[in-house]
Short mmCIF file of C-alpha atoms (C1' of nucleotides) in Angstrom, two decimals:
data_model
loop_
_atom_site.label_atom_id
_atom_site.label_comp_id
_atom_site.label_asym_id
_atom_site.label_seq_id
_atom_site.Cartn_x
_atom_site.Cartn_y
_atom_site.Cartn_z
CA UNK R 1 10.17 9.24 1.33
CA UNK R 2 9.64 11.54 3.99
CA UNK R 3 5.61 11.34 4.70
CA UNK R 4 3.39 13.07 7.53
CA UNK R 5 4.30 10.76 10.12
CA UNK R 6 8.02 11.60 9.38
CA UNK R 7 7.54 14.88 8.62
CA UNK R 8 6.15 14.95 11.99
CA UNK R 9 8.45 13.71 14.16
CA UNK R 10 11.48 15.43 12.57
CA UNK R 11 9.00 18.94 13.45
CA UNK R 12 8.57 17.93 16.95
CA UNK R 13 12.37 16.93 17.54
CA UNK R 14 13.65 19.96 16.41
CA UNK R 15 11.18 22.63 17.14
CA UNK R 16 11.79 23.19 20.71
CA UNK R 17 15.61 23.57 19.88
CA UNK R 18 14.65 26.22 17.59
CA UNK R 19 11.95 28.45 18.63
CA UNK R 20 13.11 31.70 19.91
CA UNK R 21 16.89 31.58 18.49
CA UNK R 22 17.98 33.76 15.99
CA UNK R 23 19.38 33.06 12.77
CA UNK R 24 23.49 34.44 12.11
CA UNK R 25 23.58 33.19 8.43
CA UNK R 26 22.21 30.50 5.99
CA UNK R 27 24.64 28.95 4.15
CA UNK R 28 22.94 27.47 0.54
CA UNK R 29 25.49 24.64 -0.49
CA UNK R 30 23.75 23.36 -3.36
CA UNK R 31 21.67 25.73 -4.91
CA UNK R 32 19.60 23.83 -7.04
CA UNK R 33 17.16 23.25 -3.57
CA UNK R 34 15.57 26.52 -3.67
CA UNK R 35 12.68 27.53 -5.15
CA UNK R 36 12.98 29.16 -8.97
CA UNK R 37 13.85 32.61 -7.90
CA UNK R 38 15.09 32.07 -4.38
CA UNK R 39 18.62 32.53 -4.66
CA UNK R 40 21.06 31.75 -2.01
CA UNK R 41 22.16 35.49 -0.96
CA UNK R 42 18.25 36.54 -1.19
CA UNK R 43 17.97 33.55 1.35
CA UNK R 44 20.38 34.29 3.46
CA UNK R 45 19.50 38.28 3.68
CA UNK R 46 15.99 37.44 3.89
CA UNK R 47 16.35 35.57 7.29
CA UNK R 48 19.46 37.18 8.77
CA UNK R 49 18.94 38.57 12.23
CA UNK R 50 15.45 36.42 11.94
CA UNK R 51 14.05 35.16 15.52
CA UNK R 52 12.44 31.63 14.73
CA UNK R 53 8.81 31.90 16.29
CA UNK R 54 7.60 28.51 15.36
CA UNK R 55 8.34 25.44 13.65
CA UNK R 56 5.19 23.26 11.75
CA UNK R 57 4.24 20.92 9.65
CA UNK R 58 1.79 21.29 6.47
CA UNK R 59 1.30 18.20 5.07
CA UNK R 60 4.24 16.84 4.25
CA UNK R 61 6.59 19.89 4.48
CA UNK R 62 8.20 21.51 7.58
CA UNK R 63 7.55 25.14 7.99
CA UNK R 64 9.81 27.42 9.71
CA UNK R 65 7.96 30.50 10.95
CA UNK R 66 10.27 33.76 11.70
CA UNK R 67 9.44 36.91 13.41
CA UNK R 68 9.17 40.26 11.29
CA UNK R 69 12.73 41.65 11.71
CA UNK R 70 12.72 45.44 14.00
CA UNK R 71 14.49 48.28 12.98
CA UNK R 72 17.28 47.61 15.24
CA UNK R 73 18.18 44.69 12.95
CA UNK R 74 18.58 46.97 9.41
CA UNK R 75 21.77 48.30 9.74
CA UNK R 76 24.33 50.07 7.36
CA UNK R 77 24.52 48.45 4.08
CA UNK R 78 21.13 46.66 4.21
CA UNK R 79 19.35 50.29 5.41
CA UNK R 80 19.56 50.91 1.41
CA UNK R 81 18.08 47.85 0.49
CA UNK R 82 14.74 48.52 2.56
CA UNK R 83 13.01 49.99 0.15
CA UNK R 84 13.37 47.55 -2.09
CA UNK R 85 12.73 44.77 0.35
CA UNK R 86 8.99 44.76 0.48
CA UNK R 87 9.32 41.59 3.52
CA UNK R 88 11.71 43.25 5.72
CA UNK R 89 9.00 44.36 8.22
CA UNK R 90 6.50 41.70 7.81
CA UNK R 91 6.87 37.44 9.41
CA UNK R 92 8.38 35.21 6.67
CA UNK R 93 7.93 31.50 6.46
CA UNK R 94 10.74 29.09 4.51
CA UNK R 95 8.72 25.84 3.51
CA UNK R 96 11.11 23.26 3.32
CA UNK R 97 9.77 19.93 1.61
CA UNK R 98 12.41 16.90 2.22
CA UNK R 99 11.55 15.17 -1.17
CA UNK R 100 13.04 11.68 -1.47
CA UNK R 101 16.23 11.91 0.75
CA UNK R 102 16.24 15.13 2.54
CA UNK R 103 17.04 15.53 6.38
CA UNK R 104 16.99 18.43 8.45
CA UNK R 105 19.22 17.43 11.97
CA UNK R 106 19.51 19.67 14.51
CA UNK R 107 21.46 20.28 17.06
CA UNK R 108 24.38 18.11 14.98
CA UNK R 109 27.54 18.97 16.98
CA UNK R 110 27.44 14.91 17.25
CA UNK R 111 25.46 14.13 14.56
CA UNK R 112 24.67 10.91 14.49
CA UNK R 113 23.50 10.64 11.14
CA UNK R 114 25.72 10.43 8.30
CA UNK R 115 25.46 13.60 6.69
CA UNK R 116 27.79 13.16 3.28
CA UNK R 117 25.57 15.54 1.42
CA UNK R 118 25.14 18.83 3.26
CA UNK R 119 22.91 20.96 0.97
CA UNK R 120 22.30 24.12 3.80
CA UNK R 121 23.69 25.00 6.98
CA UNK R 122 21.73 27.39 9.57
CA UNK R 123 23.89 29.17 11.74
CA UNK R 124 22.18 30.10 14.98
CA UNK R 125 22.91 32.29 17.48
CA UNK R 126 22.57 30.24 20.61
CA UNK R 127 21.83 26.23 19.36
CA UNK R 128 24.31 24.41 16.91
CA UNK R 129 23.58 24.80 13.51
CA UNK R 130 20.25 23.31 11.76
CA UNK R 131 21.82 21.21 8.97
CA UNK R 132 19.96 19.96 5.66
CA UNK R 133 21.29 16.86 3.79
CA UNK R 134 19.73 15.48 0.18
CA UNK R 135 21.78 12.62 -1.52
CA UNK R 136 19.27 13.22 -4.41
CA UNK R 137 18.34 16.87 -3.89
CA UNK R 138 14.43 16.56 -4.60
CA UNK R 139 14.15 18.22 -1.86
CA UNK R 140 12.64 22.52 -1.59
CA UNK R 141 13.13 25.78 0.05
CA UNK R 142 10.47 28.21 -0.71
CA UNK R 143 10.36 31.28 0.89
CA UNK R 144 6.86 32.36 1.45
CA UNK R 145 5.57 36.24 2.97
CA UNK R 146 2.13 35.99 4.14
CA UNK R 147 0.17 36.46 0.84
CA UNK R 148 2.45 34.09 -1.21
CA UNK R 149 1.71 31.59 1.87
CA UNK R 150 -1.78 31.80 1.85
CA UNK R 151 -1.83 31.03 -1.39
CA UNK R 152 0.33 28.48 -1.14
CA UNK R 153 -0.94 26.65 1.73
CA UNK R 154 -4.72 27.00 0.27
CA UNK R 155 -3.87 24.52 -2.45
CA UNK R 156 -2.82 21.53 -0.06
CA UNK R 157 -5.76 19.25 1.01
CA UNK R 158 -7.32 18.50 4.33
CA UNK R 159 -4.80 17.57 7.41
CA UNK R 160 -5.90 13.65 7.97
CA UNK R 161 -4.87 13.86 11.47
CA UNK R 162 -7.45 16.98 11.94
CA UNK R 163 -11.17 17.36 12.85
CA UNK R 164 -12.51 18.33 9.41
CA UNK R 165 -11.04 14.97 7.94
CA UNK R 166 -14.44 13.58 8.23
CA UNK R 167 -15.82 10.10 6.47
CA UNK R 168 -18.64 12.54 4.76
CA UNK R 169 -15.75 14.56 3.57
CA UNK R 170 -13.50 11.64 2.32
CA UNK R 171 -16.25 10.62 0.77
CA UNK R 172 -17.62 13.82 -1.26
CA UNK R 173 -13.85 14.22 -2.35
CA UNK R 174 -13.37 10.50 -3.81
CA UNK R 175 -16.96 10.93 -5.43
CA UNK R 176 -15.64 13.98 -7.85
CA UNK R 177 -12.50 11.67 -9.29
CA UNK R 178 -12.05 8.42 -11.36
CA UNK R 179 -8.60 8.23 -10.70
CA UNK R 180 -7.34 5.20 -8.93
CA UNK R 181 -7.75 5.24 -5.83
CA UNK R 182 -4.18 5.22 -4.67
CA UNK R 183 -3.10 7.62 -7.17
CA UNK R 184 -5.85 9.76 -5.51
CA UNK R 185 -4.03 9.56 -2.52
CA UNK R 186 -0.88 10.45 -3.18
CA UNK R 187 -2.36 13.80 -4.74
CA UNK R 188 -1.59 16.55 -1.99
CA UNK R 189 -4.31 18.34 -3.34
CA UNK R 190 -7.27 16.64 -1.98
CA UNK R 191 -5.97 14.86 1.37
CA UNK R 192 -2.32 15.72 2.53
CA UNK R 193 0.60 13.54 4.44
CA UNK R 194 0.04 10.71 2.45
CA UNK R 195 2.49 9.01 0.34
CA UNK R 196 3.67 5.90 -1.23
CA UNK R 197 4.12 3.61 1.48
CA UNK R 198 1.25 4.71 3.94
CA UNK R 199 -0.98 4.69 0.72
CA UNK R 200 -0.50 0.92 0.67
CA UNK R 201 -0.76 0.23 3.82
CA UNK R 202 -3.87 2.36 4.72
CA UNK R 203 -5.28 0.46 2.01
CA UNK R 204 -4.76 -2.59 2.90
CA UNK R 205 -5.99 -1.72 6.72
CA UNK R 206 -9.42 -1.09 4.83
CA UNK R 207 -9.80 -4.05 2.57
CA UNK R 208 -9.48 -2.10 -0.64
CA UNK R 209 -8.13 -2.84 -3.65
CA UNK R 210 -5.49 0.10 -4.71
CA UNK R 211 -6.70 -0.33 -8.77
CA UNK R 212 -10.34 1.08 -7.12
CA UNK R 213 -11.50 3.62 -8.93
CA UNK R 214 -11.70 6.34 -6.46
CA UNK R 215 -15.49 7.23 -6.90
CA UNK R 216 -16.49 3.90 -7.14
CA UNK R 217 -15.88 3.58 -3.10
CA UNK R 218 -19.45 3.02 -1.39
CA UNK R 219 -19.55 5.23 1.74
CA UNK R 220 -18.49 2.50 4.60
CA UNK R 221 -15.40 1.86 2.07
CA UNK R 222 -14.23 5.35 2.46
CA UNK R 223 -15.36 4.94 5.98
CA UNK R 224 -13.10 2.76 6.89
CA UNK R 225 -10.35 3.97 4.34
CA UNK R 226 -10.72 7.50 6.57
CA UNK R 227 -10.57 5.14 9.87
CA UNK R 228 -6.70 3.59 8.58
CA UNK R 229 -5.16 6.32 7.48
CA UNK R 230 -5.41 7.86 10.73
CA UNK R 231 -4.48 4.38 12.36
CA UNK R 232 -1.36 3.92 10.68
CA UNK R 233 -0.22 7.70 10.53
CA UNK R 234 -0.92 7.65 14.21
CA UNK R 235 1.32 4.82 14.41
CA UNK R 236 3.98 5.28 12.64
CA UNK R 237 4.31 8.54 14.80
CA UNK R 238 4.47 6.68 18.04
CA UNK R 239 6.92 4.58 16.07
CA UNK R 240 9.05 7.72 15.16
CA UNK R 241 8.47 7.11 11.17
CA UNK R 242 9.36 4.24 8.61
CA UNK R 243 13.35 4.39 8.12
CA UNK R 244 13.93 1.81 4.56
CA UNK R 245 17.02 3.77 3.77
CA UNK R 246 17.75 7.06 4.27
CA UNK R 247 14.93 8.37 6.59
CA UNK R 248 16.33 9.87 9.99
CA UNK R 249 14.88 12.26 12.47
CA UNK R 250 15.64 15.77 13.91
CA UNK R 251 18.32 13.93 16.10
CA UNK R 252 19.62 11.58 12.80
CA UNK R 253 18.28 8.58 14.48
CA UNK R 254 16.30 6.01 12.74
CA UNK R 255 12.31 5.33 12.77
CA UNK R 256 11.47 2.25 13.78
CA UNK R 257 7.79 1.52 11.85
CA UNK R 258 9.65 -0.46 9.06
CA UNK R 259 8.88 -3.27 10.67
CA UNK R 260 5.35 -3.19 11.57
CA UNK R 261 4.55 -2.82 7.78
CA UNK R 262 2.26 -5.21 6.96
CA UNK R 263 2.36 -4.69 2.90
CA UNK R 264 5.13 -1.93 1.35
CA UNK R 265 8.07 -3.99 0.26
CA UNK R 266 6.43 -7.39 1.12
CA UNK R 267 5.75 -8.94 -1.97
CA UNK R 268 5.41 -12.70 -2.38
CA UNK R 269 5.47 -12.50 1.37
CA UNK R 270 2.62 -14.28 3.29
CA UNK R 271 -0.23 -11.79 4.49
CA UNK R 272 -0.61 -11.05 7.93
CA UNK R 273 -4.40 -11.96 7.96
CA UNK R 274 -5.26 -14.71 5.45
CA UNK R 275 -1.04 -16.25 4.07
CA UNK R 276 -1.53 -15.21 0.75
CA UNK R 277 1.44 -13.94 -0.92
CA UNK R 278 1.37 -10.10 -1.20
CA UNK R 279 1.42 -8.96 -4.30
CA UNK R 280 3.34 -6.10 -6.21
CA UNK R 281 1.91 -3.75 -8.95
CA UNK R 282 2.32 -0.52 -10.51
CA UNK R 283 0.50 2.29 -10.97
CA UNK R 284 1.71 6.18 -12.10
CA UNK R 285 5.30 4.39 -12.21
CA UNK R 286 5.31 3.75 -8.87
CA UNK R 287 5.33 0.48 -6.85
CA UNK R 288 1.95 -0.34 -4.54
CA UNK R 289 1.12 -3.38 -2.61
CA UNK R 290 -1.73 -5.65 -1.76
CA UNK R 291 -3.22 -8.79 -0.47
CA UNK R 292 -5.15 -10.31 -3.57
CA UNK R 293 -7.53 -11.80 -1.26
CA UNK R 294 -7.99 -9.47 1.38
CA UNK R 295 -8.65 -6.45 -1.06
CA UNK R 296 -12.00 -6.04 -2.95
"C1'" DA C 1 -10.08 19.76 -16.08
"C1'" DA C 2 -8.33 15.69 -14.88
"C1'" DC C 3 -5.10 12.41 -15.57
"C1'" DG C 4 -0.88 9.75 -16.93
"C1'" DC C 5 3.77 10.10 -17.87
"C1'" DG C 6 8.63 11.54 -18.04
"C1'" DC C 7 11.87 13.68 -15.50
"C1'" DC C 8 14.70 15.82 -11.74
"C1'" DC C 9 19.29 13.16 -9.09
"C1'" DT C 10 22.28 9.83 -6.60
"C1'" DG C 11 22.95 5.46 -4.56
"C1'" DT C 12 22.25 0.57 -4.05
"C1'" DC C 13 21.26 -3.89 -5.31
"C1'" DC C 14 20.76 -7.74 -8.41
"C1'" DG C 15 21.72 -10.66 -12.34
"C1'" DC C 16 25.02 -11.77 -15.67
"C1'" DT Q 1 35.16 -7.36 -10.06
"C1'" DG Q 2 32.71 -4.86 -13.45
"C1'" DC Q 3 28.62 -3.30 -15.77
"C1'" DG Q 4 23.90 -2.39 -17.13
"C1'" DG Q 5 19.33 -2.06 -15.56
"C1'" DA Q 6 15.79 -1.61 -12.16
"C1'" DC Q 7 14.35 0.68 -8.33
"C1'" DA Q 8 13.88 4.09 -4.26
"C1'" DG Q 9 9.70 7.50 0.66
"C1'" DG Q 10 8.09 13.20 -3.86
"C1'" DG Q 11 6.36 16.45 -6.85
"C1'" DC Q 12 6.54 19.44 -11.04
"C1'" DG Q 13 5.50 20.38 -15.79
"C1'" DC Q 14 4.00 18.67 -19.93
"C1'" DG Q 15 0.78 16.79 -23.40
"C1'" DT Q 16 -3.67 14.81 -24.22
#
DNA sequence: AACGCGCCCTGTCCGC
DNA sequence: TGCGGACAGGGCGCGT
């Protein structure tokens, strides 16, 4: 659910809570969230003691950038484990993707979200602890040292939102694939942030039909295609995200860009533009919309 | 190599 | 009111 422009907004509402406190203990409720091979005490040593430097956003998954811990931090028991603990002295990242239902509130003394399914709890020196709830627990921790990160974070695509998102770009990349074109969105490999819903509309915003195969789109097609996706991601940021269900930002409030949609979920509903009834379809097993006549 | 599909999991809604 | 089926914003791993 989450996609860049909630990803986003969830990264700016909780980073300045964040950055510079220190982290007393990560509590790993349901396991099955991390990583294969992160296991919840390896977590928690791993980024005990840990000052948070940063707080990002890669594409669609938060990053939470820690300081390499001093000396002063390895004390008694864990002095014996520093040989073996190759990351102790160097600045950790834990990626945390929210999948379908994940939130990450901070600050949640109050929270106002409903949080029924607490998956991990950060406890924090100074701010109240950063909370993560998944009803369906797609959601991932990975916990990245800088070579596992660059490797990592060289297999996601090209930041839409950034410079080098170019129409000449868009355009070389869509050339190389047959794939339908909205499939070809939702692939993190080639353009990041994008996902089911902003797919659709983005689409729809350039007059193209999602069924397109992707390198059959003549250059001013992926012109404007490059032109709406940073429209409506830019939107849906100033709107604070698309809440349909279970969406909620760093605070647990709603987003309110669910209703300036103008295709996801609207089927048999009058288009915006011409009053013909949107249409539903499927593609990879997963639901897209379009206007019939406004998409070529 | 690129692509389509099933699957991970829980909750909600709709038709009967 | 209960029950089965469809569906939900993502992404991995598999087979072809």
């Amino acid at each position: 659910m989450p996609e860049l422009p909630e990803v986003e907004t969830i990264v700016r509402d909780i980073r300045d809570r964040l950055v510079g406190d220190r982290v007393l203990a990560v509590e790993v409720i349901r396991p099955d969230i991390l990583a294969a091979g992160l296991k919840p005490a390896g977590l928690h040593r791993a980024l005990r003691a840990r000052r948070i430097e940063n707080v990002t956003r890669r594409g669609k998954n938060i990053v939470l950038e820690f300081a390499e811990c001093t000396g002063a931090q390895h004390t008694g028991a864990q002095h014996a484990d520093r040989s073996r603990d190759t990351s102790a002295d160097e600045p950790l990242r834990l990626l945390i993707n929210l999948g379908m239902t994940g939130r990450l509130v901070a600050g949640a003394e109050h929270p106002k979200a409903d949080l029924h399914h607490i998956a991990a709890r950060f406890r924090l020196e100074t701010a109240a602890p950063l909370l993560y709830d998944d009803t369906r627990r797609f959601g991932r921790f990975e916990l990245h040292d800088p070579g596992s990160w660059k490797k990592r974070e060289s297999e996601l695509g090209i930041e839409p939102l950034e410079a080098g998102f170019t129409a000449e770009a868009l355009h070389l990349l869509t050339s190389r694939s047959r794939t339908p074109i909205r499939n070809w969105l939702l692939d993190q490999r080639r353009v990041v942030g994008v996902g089911n819903i902003y797919a659709s509309e983005a689409l729809f915003r350039a007059g193209i039909h999602p069924e397109r195969a992707a390198n059959s789109l003549e250059e001013p097609e992926t012109g404007r295609l490059r032109e709406s996706i940073r429209a409506v991601l830019a939107e849906a940021i100033r709107a604070r995200g698309t809440t349909l269900r279970d969406y909620r930002d760093g605070q647990g409030e709603i987003g309110e860009f669910a209703g300036l949609l103008r295709v996801y979920g609207r089927e048999n509903e009058p288009c915006l533009r011409c009053g013909t009834s949107i249409e539903r379809g499927v593609l990879g097993n997963r639901s897209h919309f379009h206007c019939p006549t406004c998409q070529h």
